[in-house]
PDB file of C-alpha atoms and ligand atoms in Angstrom:
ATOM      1  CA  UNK A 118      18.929  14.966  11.913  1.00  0.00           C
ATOM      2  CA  UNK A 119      18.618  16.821   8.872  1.00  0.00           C
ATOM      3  CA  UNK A 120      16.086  18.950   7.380  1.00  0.00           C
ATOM      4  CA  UNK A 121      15.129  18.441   3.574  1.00  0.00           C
ATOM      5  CA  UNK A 122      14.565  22.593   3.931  1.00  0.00           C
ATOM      6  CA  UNK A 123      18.063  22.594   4.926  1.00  0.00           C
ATOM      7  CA  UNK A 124      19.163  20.414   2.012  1.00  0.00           C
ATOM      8  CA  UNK A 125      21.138  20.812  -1.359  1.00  0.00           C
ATOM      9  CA  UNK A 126      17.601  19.248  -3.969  1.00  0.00           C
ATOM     10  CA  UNK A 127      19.117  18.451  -7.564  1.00  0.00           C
ATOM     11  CA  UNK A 128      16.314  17.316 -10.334  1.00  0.00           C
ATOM     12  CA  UNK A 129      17.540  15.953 -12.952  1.00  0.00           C
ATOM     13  CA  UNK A 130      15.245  15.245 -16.109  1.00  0.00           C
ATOM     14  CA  UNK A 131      14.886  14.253 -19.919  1.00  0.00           C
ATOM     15  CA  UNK A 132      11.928  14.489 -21.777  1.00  0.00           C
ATOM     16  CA  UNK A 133      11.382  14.332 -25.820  1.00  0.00           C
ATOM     17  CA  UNK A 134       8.357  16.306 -26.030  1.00  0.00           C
ATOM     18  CA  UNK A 135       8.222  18.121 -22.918  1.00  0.00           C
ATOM     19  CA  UNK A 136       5.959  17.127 -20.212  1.00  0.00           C
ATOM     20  CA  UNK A 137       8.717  15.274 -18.129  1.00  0.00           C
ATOM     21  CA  UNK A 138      10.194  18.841 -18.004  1.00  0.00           C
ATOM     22  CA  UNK A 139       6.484  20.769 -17.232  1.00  0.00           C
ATOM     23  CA  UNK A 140       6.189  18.060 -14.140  1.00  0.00           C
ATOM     24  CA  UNK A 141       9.870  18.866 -13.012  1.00  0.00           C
ATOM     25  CA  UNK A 142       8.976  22.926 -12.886  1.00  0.00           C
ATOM     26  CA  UNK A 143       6.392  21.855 -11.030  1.00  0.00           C
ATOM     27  CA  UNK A 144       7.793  19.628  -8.615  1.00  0.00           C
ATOM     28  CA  UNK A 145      10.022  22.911  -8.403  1.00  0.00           C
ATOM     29  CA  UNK A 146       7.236  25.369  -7.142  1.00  0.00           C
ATOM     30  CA  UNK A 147       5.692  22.760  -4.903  1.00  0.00           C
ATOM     31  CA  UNK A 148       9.244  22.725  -2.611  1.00  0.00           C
ATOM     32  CA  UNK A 149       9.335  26.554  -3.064  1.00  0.00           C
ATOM     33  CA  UNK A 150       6.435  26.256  -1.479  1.00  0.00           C
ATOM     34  CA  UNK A 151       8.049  24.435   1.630  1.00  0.00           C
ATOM     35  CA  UNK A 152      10.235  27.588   1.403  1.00  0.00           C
ATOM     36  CA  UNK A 153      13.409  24.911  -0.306  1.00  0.00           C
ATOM     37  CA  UNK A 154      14.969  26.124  -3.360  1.00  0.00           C
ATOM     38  CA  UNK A 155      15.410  23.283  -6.442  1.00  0.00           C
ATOM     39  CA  UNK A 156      18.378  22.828  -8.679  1.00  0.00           C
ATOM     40  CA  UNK A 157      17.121  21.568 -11.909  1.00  0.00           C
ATOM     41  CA  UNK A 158      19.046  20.232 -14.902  1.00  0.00           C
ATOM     42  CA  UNK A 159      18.574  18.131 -18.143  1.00  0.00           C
ATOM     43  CA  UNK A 160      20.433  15.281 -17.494  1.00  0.00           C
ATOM     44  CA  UNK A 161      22.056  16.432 -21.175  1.00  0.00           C
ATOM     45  CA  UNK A 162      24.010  19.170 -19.209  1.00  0.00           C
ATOM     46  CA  UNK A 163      24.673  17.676 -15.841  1.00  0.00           C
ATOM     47  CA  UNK A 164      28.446  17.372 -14.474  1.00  0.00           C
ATOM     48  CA  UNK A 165      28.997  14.166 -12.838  1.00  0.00           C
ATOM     49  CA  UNK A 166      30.348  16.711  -9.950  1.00  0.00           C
ATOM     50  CA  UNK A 167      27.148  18.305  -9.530  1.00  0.00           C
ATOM     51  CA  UNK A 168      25.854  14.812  -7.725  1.00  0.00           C
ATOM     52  CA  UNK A 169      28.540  15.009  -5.144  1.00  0.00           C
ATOM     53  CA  UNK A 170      27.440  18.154  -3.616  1.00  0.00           C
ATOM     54  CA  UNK A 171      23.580  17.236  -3.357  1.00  0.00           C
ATOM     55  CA  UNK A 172      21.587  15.759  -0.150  1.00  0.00           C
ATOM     56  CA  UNK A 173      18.416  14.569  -2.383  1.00  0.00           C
ATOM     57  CA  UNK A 174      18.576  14.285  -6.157  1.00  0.00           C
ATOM     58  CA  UNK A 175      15.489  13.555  -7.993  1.00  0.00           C
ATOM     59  CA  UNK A 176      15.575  11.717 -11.606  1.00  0.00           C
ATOM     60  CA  UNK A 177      12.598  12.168 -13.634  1.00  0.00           C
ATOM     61  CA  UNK A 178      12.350  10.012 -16.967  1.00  0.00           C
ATOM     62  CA  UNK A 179       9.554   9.202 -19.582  1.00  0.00           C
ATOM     63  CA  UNK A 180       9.397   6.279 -20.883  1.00  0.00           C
ATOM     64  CA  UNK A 181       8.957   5.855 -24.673  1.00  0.00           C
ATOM     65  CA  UNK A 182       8.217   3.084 -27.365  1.00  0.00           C
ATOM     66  CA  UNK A 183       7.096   0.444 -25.739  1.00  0.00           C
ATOM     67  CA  UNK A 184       9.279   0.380 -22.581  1.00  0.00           C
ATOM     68  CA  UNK A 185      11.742   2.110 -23.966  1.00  0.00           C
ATOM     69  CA  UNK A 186      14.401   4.946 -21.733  1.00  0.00           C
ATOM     70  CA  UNK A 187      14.511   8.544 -22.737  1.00  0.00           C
ATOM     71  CA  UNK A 188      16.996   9.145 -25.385  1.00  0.00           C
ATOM     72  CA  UNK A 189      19.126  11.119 -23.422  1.00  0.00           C
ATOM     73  CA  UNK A 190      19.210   8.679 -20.214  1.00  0.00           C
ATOM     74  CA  UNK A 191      19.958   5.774 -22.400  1.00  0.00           C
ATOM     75  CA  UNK A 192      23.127   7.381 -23.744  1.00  0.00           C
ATOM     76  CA  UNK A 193      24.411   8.182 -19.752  1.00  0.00           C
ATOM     77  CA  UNK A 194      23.683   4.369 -18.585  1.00  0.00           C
ATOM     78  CA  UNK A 195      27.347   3.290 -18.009  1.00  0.00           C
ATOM     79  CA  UNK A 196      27.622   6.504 -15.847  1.00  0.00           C
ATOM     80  CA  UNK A 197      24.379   6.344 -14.159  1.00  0.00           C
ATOM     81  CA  UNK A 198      25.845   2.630 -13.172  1.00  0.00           C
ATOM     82  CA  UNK A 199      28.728   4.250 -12.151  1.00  0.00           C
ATOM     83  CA  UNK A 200      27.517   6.563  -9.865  1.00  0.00           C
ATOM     84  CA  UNK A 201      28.184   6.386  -5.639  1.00  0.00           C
ATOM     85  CA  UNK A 202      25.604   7.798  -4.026  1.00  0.00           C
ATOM     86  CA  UNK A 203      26.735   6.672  -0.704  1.00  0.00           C
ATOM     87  CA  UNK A 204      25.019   9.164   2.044  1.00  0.00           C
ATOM     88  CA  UNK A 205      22.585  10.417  -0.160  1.00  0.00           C
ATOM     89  CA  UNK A 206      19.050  10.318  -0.908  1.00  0.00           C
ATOM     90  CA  UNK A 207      17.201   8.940  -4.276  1.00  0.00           C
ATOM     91  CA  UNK A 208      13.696   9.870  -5.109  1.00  0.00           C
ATOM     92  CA  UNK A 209      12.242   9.210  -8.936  1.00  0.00           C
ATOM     93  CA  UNK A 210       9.024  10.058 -10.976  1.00  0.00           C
ATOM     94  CA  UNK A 211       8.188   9.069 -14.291  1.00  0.00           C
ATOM     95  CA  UNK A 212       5.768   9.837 -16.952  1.00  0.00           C
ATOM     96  CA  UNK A 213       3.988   7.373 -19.196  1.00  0.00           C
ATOM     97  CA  UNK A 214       0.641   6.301 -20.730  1.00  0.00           C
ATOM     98  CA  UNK A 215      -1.197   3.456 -18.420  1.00  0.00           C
ATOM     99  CA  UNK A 216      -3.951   3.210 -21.147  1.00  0.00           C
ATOM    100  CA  UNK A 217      -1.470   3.305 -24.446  1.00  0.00           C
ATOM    101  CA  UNK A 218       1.082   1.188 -22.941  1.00  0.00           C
ATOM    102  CA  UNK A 219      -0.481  -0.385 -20.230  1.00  0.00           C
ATOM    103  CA  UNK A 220       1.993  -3.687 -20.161  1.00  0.00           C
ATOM    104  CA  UNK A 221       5.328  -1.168 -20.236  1.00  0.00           C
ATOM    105  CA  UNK A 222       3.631   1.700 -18.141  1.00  0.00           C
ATOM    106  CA  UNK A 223       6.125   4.053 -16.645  1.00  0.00           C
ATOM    107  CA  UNK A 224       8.893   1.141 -16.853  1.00  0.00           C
ATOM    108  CA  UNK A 225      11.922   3.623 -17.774  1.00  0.00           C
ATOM    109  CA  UNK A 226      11.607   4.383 -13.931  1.00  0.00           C
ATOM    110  CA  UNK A 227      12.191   1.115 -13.154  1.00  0.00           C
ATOM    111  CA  UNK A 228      15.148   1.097 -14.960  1.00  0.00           C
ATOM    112  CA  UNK A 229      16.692   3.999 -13.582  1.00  0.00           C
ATOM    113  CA  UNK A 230      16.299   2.838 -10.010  1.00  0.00           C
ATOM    114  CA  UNK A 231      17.883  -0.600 -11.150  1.00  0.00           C
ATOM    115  CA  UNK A 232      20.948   1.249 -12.779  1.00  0.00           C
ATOM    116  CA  UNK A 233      21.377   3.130  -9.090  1.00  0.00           C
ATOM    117  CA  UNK A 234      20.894  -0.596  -7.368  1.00  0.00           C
ATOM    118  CA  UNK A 235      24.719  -0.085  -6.280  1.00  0.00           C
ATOM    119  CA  UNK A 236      25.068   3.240  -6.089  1.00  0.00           C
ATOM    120  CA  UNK A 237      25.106   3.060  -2.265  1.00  0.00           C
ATOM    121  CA  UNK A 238      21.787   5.911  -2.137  1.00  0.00           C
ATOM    122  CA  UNK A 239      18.943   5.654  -0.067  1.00  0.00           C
ATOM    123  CA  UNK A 240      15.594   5.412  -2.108  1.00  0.00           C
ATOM    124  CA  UNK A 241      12.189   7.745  -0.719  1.00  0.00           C
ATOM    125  CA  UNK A 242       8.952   8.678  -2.290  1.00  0.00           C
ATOM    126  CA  UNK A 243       7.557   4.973  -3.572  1.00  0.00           C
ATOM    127  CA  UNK A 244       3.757   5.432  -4.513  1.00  0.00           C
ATOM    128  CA  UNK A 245       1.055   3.448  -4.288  1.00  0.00           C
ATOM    129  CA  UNK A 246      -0.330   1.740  -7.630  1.00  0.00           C
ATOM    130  CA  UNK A 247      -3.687   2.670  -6.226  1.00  0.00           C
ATOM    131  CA  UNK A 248      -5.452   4.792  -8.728  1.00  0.00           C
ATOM    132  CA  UNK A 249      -3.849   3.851 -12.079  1.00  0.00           C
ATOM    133  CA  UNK A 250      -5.108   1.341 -14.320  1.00  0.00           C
ATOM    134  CA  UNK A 251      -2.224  -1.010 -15.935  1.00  0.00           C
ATOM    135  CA  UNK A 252      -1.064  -4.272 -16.574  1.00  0.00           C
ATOM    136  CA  UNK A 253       2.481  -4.478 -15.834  1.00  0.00           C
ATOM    137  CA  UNK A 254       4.855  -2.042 -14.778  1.00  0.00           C
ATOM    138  CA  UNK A 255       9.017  -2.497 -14.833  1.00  0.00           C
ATOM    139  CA  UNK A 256       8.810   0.162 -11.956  1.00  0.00           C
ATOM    140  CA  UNK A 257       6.123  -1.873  -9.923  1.00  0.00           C
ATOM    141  CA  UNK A 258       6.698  -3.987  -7.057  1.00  0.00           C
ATOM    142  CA  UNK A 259       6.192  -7.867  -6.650  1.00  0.00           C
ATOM    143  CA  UNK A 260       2.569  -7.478  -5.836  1.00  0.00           C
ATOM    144  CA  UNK A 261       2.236  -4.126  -7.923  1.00  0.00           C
ATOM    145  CA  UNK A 262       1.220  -2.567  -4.623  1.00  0.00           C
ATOM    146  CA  UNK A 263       3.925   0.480  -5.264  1.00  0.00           C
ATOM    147  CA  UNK A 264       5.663   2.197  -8.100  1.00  0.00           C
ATOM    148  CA  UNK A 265       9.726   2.974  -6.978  1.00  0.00           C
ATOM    149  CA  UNK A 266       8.891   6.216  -7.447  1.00  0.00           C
ATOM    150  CA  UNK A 267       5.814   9.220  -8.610  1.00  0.00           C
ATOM    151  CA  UNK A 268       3.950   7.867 -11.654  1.00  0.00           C
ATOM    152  CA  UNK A 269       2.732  10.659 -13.641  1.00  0.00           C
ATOM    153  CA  UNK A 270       0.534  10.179 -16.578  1.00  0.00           C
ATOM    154  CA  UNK A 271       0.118  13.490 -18.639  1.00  0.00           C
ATOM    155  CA  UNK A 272      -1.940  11.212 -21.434  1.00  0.00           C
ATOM    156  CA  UNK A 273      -5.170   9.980 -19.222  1.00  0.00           C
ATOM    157  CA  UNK A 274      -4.518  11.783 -16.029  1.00  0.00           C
ATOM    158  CA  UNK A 275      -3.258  15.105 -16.137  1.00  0.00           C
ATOM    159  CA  UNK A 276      -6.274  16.351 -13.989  1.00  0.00           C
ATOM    160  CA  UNK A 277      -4.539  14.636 -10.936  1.00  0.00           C
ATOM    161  CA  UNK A 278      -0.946  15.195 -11.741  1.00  0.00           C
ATOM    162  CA  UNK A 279      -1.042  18.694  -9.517  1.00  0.00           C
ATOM    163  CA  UNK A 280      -2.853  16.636  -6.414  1.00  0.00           C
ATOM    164  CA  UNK A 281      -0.058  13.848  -6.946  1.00  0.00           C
ATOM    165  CA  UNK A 282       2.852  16.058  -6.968  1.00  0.00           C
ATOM    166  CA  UNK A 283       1.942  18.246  -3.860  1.00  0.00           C
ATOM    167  CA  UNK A 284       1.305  15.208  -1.715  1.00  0.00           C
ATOM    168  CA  UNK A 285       4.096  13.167  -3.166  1.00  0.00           C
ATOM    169  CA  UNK A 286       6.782  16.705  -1.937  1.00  0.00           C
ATOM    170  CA  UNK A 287       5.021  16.080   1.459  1.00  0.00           C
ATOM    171  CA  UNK A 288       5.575  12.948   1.609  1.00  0.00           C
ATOM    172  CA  UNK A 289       9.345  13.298   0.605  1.00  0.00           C
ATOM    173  CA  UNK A 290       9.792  15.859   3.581  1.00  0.00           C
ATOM    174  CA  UNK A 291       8.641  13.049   5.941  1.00  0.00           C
ATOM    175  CA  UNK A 292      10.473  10.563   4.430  1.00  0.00           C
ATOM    176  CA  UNK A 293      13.417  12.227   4.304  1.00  0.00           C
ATOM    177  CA  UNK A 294      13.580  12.550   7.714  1.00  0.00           C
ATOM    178  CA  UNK A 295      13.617   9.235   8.886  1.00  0.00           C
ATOM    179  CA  UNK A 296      15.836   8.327   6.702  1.00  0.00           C
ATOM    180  CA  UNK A 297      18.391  11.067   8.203  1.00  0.00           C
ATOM    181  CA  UNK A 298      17.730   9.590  11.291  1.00  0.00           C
ATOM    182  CA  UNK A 299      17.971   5.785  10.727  1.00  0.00           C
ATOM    183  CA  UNK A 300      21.381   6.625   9.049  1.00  0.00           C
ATOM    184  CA  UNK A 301      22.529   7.745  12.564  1.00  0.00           C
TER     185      UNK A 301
HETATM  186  C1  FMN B 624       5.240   6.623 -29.495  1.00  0.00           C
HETATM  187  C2  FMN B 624       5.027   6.672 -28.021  1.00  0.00           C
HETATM  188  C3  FMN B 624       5.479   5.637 -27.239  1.00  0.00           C
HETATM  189  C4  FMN B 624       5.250   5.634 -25.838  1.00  0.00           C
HETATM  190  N1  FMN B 624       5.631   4.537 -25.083  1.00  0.00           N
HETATM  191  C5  FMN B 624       5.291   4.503 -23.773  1.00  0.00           C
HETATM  192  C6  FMN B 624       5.568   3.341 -22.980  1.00  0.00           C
HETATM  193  O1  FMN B 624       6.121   2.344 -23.440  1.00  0.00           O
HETATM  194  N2  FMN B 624       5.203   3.348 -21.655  1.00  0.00           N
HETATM  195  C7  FMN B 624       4.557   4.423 -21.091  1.00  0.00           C
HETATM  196  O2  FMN B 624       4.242   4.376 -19.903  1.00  0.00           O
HETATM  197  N3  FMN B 624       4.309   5.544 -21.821  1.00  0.00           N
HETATM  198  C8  FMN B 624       4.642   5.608 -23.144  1.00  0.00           C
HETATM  199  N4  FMN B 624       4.377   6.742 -23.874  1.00  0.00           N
HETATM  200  C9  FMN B 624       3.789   7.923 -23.205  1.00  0.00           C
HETATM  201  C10 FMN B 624       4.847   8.979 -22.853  1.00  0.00           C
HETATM  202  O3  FMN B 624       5.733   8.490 -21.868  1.00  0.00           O
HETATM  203  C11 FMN B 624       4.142  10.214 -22.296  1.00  0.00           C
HETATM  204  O4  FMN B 624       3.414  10.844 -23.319  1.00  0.00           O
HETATM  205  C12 FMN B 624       5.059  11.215 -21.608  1.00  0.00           C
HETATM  206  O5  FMN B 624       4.272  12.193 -20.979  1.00  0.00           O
HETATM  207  C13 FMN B 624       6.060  11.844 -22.543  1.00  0.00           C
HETATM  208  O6  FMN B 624       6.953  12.608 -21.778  1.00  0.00           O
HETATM  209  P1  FMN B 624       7.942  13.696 -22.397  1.00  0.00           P
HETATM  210  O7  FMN B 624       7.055  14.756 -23.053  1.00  0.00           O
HETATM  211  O8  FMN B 624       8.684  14.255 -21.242  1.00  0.00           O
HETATM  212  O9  FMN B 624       8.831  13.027 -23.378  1.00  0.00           O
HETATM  213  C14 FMN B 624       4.593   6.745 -25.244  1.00  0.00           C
HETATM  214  C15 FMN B 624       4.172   7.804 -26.047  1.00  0.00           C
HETATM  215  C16 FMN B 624       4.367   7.759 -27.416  1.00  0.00           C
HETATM  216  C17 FMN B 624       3.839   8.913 -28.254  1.00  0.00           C
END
């Protein structure tokens, strides 16, 4: 079984105005904390070889104008759809604005976890819905119990966005343990 402490961590990011990439620095220090060192890139300068050689790799995305993907991520969706994963382990977080865009809130992390549907890589770090206050979400479940991944909302919640990412790095160490093992 595999430690995350003992694992390659790429975080891959865009952001248009900047807070996608404040939460990824952040996400940063809270595994430096856990004594694990973060690779972190703009997905503007990543090299499709600098997936193969990761054991987690976390995608953070904003979404923008009305459900809309982050610039940057839209133009990379035929090799996002491309990507094998097989092995390795997926976790996402997105930013958006529950009370702004409460019918398209954080839905560009939905999309990326549909464009890695057949990448063959394990998913972690789903978060409960509890706490936010939206309508629909393309990164919700059926029952809009969970998010696919760490909703962060800069806009109407930034006092909790610290709390949320320390907990949601725990909760990644767990997970990523059991996954190790139930790949055995
Ligand atoms: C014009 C505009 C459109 C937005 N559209 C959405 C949206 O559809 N869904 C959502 O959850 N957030 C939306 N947001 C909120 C942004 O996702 C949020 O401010 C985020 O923190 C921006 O991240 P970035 O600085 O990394 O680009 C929008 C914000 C603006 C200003």
């Amino acid at each position: 079984m595999q430690a995350l402490s003992d694992a390659n961590i790429l975080l891959v990011f865009g952001t248009d105005t900047g807070n996608t990439e404040e939460v990824a620095d952040k996400i940063c220090d809270a595994f430096a904390q856990h004594g694990c060192a973060v690779e972190m890139v703009n997905i503007t300068d990543v090299e499709a070889e600098q997936y193969e050689e990761q054991d987690l790799i976390i995608f953070g995305i904003p979404t923008w104008d009305f459900g809309g993907i982050q610039g940057d991520f839209e133009e990379v969706e035929a090799d996002l759809e491309a990507l094998k994963l097989p092995g390795k382990t997926v976790a996402l977080y997105g930013l958006g604005d529950q009370l702004g865009y409460g019918y398209y809130f954080v839905d560009a992390m939905g999309w990326v976890k549909e464009k890695l549907h057949d990448s063959g890589a394990r998913f972690i770090g789903a978060w409960p819905t509890e706490g936010y206050d939206f309508d629909e979400s393309r990164a919700a479940n059926a029952d809009k119990s969970f998010f696919c991944g760490l909703a962060i909302d800069e806009d109407q919640q930034f006092d909790l966005t610290d709390d949320r990412i320390e907990t949601w790095v725990k909760q990644l160490f767990a997970e990523f343990e059991v996954e190790q093992s139930d790949a055995v």
